[in-house]
Coordinates of C-alpha atoms and ligand atoms in Angstrom, one line a residue:
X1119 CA -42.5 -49.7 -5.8
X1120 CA -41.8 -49.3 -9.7
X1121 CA -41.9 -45.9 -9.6
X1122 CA -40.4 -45.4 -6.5
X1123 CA -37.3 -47.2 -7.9
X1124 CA -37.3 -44.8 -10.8
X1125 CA -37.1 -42.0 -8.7
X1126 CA -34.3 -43.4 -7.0
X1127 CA -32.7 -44.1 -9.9
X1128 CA -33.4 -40.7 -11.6
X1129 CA -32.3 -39.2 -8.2
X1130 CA -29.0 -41.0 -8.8
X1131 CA -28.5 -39.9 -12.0
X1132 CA -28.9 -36.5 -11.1
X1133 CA -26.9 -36.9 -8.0
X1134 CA -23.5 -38.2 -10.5
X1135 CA -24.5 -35.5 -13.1
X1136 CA -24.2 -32.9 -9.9
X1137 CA -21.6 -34.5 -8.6
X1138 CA -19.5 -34.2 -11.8
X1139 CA -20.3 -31.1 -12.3
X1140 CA -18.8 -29.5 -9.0
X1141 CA -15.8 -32.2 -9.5
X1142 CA -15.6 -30.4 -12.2
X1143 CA -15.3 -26.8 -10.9
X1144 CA -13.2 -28.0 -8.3
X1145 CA -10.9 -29.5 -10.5
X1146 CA -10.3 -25.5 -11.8
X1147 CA -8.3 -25.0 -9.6
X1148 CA -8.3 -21.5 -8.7
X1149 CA -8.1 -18.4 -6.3
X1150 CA -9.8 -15.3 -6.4
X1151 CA -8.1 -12.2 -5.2
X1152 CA -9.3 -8.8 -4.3
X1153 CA -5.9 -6.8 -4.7
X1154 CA -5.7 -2.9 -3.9
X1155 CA -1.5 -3.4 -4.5
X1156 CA -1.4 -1.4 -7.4
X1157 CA 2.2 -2.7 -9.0
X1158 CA 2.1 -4.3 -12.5
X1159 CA 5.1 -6.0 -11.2
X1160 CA 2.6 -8.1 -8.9
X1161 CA 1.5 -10.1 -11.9
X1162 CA 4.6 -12.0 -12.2
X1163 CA 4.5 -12.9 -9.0
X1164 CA 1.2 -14.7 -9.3
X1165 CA 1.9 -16.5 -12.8
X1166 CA 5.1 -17.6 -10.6
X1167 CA 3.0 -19.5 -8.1
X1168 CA 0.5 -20.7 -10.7
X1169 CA 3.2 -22.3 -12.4
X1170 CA 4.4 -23.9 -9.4
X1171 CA 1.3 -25.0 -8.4
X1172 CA -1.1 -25.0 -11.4
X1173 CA -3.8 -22.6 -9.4
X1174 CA -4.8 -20.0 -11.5
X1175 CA -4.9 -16.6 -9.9
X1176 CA -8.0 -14.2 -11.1
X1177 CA -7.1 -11.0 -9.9
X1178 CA -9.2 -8.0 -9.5
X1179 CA -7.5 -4.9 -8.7
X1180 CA -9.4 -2.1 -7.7
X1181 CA -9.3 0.8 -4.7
X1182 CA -9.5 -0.9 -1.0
X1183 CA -12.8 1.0 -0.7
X1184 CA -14.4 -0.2 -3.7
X1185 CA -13.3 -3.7 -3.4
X1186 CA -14.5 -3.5 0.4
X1187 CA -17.8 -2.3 -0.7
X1188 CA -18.0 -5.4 -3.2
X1189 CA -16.9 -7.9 -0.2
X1190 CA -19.7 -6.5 2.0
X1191 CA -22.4 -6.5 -0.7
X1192 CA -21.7 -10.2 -1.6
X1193 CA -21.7 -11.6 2.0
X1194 CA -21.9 -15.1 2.3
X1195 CA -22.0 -15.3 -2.0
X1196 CA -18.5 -14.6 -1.5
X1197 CA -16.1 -14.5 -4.3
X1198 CA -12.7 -13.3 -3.3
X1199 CA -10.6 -15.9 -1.1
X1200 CA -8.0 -13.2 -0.6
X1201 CA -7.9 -9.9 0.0
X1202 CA -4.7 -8.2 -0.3
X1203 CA -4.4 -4.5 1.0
X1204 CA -2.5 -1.9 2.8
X1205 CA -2.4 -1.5 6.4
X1206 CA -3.5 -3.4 9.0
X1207 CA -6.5 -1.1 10.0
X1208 CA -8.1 -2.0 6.9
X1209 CA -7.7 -5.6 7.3
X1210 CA -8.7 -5.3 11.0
X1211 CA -11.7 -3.3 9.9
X1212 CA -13.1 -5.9 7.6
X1213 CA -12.7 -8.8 10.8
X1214 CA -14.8 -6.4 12.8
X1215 CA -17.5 -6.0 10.4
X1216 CA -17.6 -9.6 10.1
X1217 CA -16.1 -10.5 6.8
X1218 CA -13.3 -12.6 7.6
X1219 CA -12.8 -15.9 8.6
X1220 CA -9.9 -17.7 10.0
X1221 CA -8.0 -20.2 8.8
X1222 CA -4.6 -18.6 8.3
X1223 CA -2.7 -20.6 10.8
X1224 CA -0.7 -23.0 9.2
X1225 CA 2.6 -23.8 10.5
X1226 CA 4.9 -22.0 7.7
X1227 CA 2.4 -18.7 8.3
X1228 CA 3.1 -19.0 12.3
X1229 CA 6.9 -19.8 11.4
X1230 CA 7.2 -16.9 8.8
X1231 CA 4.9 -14.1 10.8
X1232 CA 6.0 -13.1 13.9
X1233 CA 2.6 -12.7 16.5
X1234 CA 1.8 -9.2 16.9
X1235 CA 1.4 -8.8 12.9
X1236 CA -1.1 -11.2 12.1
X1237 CA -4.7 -12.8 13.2
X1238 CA -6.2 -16.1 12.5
X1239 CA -7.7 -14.2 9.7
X1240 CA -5.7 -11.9 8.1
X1241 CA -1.6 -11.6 8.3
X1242 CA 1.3 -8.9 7.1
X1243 CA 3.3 -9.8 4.0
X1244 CA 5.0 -6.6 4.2
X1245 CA 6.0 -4.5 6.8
X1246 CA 6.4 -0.4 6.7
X1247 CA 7.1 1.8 9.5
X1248 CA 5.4 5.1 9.7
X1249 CA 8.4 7.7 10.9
X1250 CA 9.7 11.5 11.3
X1251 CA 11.4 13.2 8.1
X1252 CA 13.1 16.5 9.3
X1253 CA 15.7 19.1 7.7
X1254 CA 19.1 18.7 9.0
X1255 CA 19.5 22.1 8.4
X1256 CA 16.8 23.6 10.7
X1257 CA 16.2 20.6 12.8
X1258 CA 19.4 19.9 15.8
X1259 CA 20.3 16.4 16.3
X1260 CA 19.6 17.4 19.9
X1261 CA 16.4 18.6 19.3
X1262 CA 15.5 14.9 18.0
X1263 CA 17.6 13.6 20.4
X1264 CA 15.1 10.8 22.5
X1265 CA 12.0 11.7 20.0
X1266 CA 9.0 9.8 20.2
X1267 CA 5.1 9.9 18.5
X1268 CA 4.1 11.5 21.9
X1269 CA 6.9 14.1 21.1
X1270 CA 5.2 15.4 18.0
X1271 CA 2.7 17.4 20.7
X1272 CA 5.6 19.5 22.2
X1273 CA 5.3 23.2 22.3
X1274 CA 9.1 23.4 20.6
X1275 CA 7.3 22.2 17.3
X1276 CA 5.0 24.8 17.3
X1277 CA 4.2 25.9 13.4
X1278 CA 7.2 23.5 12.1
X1279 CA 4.9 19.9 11.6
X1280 CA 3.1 18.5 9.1
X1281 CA 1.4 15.0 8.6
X1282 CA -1.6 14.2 6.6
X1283 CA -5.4 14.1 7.2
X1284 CA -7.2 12.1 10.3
X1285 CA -9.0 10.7 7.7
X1286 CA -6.0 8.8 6.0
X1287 CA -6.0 4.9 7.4
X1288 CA -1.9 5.2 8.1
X1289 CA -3.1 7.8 10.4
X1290 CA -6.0 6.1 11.9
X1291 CA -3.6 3.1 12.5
X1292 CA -0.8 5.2 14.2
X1293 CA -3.1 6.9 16.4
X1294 CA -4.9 3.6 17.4
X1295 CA -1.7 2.4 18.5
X1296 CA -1.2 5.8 20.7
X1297 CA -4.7 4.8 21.9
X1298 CA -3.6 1.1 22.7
X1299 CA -0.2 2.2 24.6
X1300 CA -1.3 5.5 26.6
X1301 CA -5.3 5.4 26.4
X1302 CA -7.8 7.1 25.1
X1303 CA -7.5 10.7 27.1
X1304 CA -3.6 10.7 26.7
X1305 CA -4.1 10.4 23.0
X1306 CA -6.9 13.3 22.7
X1307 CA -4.5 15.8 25.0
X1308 CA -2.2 14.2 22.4
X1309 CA -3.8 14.9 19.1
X1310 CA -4.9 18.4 20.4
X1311 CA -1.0 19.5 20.7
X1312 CA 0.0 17.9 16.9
X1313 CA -2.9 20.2 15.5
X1314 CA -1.5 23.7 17.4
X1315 CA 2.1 22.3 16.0
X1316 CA 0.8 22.1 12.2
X1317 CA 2.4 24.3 10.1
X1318 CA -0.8 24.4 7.9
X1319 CA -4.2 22.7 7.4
X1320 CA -3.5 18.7 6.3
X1321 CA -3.5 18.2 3.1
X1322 CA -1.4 15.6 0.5
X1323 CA -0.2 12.3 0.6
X1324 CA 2.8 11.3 2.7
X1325 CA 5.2 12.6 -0.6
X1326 CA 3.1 15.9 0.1
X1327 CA 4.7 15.9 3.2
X1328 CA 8.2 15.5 2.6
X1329 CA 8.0 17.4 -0.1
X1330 CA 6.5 20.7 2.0
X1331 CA 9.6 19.8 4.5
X1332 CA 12.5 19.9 1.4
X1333 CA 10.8 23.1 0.7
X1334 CA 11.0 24.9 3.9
X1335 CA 7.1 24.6 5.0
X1336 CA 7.7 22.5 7.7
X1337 CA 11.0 21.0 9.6
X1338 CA 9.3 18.2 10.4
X1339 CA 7.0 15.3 8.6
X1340 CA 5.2 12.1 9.2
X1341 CA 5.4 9.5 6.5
X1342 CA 6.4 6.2 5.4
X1343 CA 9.2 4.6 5.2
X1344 CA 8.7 3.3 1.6
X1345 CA 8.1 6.8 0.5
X1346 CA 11.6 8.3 0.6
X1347 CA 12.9 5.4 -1.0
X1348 CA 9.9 5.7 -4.0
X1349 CA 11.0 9.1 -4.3
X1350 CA 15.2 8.8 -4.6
X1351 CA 14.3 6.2 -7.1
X1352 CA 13.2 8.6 -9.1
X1353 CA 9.6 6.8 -10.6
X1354 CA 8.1 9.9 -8.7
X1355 CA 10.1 12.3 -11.3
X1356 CA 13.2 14.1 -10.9
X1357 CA 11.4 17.3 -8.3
X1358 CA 10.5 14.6 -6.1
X1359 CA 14.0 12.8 -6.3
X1360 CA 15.8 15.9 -5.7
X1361 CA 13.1 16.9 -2.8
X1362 CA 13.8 13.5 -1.1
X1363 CA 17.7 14.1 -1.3
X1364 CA 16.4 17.4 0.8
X1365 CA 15.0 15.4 4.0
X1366 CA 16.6 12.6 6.9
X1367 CA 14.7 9.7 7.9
X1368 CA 14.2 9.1 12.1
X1369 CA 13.1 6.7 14.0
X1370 CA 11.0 7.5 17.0
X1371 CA 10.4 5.6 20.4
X1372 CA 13.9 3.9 20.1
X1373 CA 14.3 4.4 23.5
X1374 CA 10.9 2.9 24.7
X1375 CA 8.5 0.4 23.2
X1376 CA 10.1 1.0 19.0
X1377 CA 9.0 2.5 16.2
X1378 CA 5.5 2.8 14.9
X1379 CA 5.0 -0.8 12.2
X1380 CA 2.7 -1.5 9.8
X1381 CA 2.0 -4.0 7.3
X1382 CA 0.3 -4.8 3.8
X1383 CA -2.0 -7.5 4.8
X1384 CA -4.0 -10.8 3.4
X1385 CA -7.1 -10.9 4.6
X1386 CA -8.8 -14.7 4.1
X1387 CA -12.9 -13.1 3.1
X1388 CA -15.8 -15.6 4.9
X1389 CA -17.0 -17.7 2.3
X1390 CA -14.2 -18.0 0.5
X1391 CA -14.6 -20.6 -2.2
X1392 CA -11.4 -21.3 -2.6
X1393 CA -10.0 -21.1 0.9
X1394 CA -7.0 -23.9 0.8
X1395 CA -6.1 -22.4 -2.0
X1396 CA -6.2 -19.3 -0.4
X1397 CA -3.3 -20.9 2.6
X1398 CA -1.4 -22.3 -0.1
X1399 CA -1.6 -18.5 -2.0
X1400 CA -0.3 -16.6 1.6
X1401 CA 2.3 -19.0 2.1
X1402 CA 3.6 -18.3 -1.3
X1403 CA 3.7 -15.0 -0.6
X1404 CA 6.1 -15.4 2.5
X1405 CA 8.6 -17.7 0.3
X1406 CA 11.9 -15.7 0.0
X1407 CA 11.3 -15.1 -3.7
X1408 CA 8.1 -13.1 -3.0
X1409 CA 9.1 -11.2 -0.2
X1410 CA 12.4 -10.4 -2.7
X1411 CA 10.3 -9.4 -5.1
X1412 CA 7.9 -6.7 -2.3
X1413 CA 11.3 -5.0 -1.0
X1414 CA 12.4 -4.5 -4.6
X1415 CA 8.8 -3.4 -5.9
X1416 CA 7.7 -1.6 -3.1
X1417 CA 10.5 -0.7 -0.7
X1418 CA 8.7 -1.8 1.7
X1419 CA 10.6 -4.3 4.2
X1420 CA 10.3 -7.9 4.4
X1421 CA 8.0 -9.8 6.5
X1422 CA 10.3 -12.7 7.0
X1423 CA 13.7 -13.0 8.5
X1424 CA 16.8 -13.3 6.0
X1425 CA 15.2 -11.0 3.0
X1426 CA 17.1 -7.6 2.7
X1427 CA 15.4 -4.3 1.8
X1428 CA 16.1 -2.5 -1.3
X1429 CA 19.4 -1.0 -1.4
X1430 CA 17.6 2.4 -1.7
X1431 CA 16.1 1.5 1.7
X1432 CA 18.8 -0.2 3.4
X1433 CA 21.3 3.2 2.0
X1434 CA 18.7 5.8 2.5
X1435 CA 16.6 4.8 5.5
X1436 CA 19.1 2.4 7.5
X1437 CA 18.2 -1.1 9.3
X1438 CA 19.3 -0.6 12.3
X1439 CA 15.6 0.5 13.6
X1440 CA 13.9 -1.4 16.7
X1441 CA 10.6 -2.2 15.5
X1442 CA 7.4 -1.9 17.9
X1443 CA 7.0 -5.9 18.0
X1444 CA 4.8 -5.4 21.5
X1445 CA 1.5 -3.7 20.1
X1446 CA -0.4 -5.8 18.3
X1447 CA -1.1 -4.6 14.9
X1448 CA -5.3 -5.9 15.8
X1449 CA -5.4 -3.0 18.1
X1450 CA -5.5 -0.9 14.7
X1451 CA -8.8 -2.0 13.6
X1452 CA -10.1 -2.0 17.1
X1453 CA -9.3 1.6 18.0
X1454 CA -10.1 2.7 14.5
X1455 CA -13.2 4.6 15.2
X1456 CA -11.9 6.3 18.4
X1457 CA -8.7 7.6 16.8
X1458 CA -10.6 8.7 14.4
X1459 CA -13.3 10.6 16.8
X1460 CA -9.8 12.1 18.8
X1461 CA -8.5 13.4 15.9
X1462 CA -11.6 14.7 14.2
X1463 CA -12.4 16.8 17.9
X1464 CA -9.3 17.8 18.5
X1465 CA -9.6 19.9 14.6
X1466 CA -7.2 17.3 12.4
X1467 CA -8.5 18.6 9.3
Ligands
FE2_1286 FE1 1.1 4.1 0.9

């Protein structure tokens, strides 16, 4: 009896030191997040919230892939609650390999989000929209006149396109949304005519691209929104600024189901040890002050309603766009590997 009352008692003791030592952590109150932003501005945007809320933020930045590779290895020893990335085919990607969990469905998230551009697991905090650049000097209003993503296979662009490789995740996305409105053989008779239209093998970023159109290359060019408005800004240098100053933005599918979005995403990572924290985080970063803070950072445009662009957006790039709010941005990471297996047979460098 004796001694098992002492192992009770030792058992007791052991259980309070235990239980004061995870008190303890829990009390550091803290989130991890795996960030592939890559703004310095970013950083005064967390200290904002950890002032507001007294959760630290740990950040480590690194390159999607890298930070992807790190989430996979650790698996259920997760440490990231967040992670914060471009596009939705990346965030989508990591939900099909398993790594997410949900949990982001609080009501200011549902409130702020609209549907098609989030999950339970991961939503947008910024939106982008992934459009034509053309010369107005050797492209006709005419010839743009009703222009859509399927247009970019017609014979009349022959020689006069460029966009970047299949292998780039903007692309991917784009052409898993082409996938997810017209189906899989549309798409490959699809990507077959944009790769007889190139004016030359992919190559470059999406600057690459608008920079080949401002000097004569190409008339026309896929590329972000945010990019023209990087590039007039002049943090790209004054060759780029003049470049940009060279190029128009358009808008395709206006007529049918909008033009082509695309967000910057928080994913919430299974395992997450510090998932509330993690909520509390996301809806932070869909206050007004954040999204402020994104549009003037990163031209891209706000997630939420009643947050303007950057003036260099809103001058340079115009508002007055209908957004594809029918495909859901999930379809992204769904079609992922078959948009890339389209492009990749049909010779998309
Ligand atoms: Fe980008």
């Amino acid at each position: 009896m004796r001694r098992y009352g002492e192992k009770v008692k030792k058992l007791s003791i052991l259980t309070l030191i235990t239980s004061l030592f995870v008190s303890t952590f829990s009390i550091a109150d803290e989130v991890n997040v795996f960030n592939a932003r890559h703004y310095k501005a970013d950083g005064e945007l967390y200290s904002k919230f950890t002032n507001m809320t007294g959760i630290k933020v740990n950040l480590i930045n690194g390159k999607s892939g890298a930070l992807e590779k790190r989430i996979i290895e650790e698996g259920a020893d997760a440490s990231a609650d967040l992670y914060i990335t471009a596009d939705a085919g990346r965030c989508g990607a990591m939900d099909a390999k398993g790594h997410l969990q949900g949990g982001l469905t609080s009501a200011a998230i549902k409130a702020a989000v609209p549907k098609s551009f989030r999950t339970s697991k991961w939503v947008g905090i910024a939106k982008r929209a992934r459009i034509i650049y053309y010369s107005p000097e050797r492209v006709t209003g005419a010839e743009l006149s009703g222009m859509t993503y399927e247009g970019l296979a017609d014979p009349k662009w022959k020689g006069r396109l460029v966009i970047r490789k299949s292998s780039n995740i903007y692309n991917k996305s784009l052409v898993a949304s082409l996938i997810e409105n017209n189906g899989k053989k549309a798409t490959a008779e699809w990507a077959k005519g944009v790769v007889a239209n190139m004016a030359r093998d992919s190559k470059g970023n999406d600057r690459a691209q608008i920079m080949a159109v401002a000097a004569g290359e190409a008339d026309i060019a896929v590329a972000n929104t945010y990019y023209l408005a990087l590039m007039l800004s002049g943090k790209k240098g004054a060759e780029q600024q003049e470049a940009a100053k060279k190029v128009k933005a358009f808008f395709p599918n206006q007529n049918d189901r909008g033009t082509h979005m695309n967000v910057s995403c928080a994913a919430l990572v299974k395992g997450a040890p510090n998932k509330a924290n993690a909520v509390k985080l996301v809806e932070f970063l869909l206050t007004p002050q954040s999204q402020e803070h994104f549009t003037n950072n990163t031209f891209e445009f706000p997630m939420i309603d009643g947050v303007s662009p950057s003036p260099l957006v809103v001058n340079n790039l115009g508002l007055d766009f209908q957004q594809d709010m029918k495909t859901k941005l999930a379809s992204y990471g769904k079609n992922q590997a078959a948009a890339l297996e389209i492009m990749t047979a049909a010779g998309w460098k």
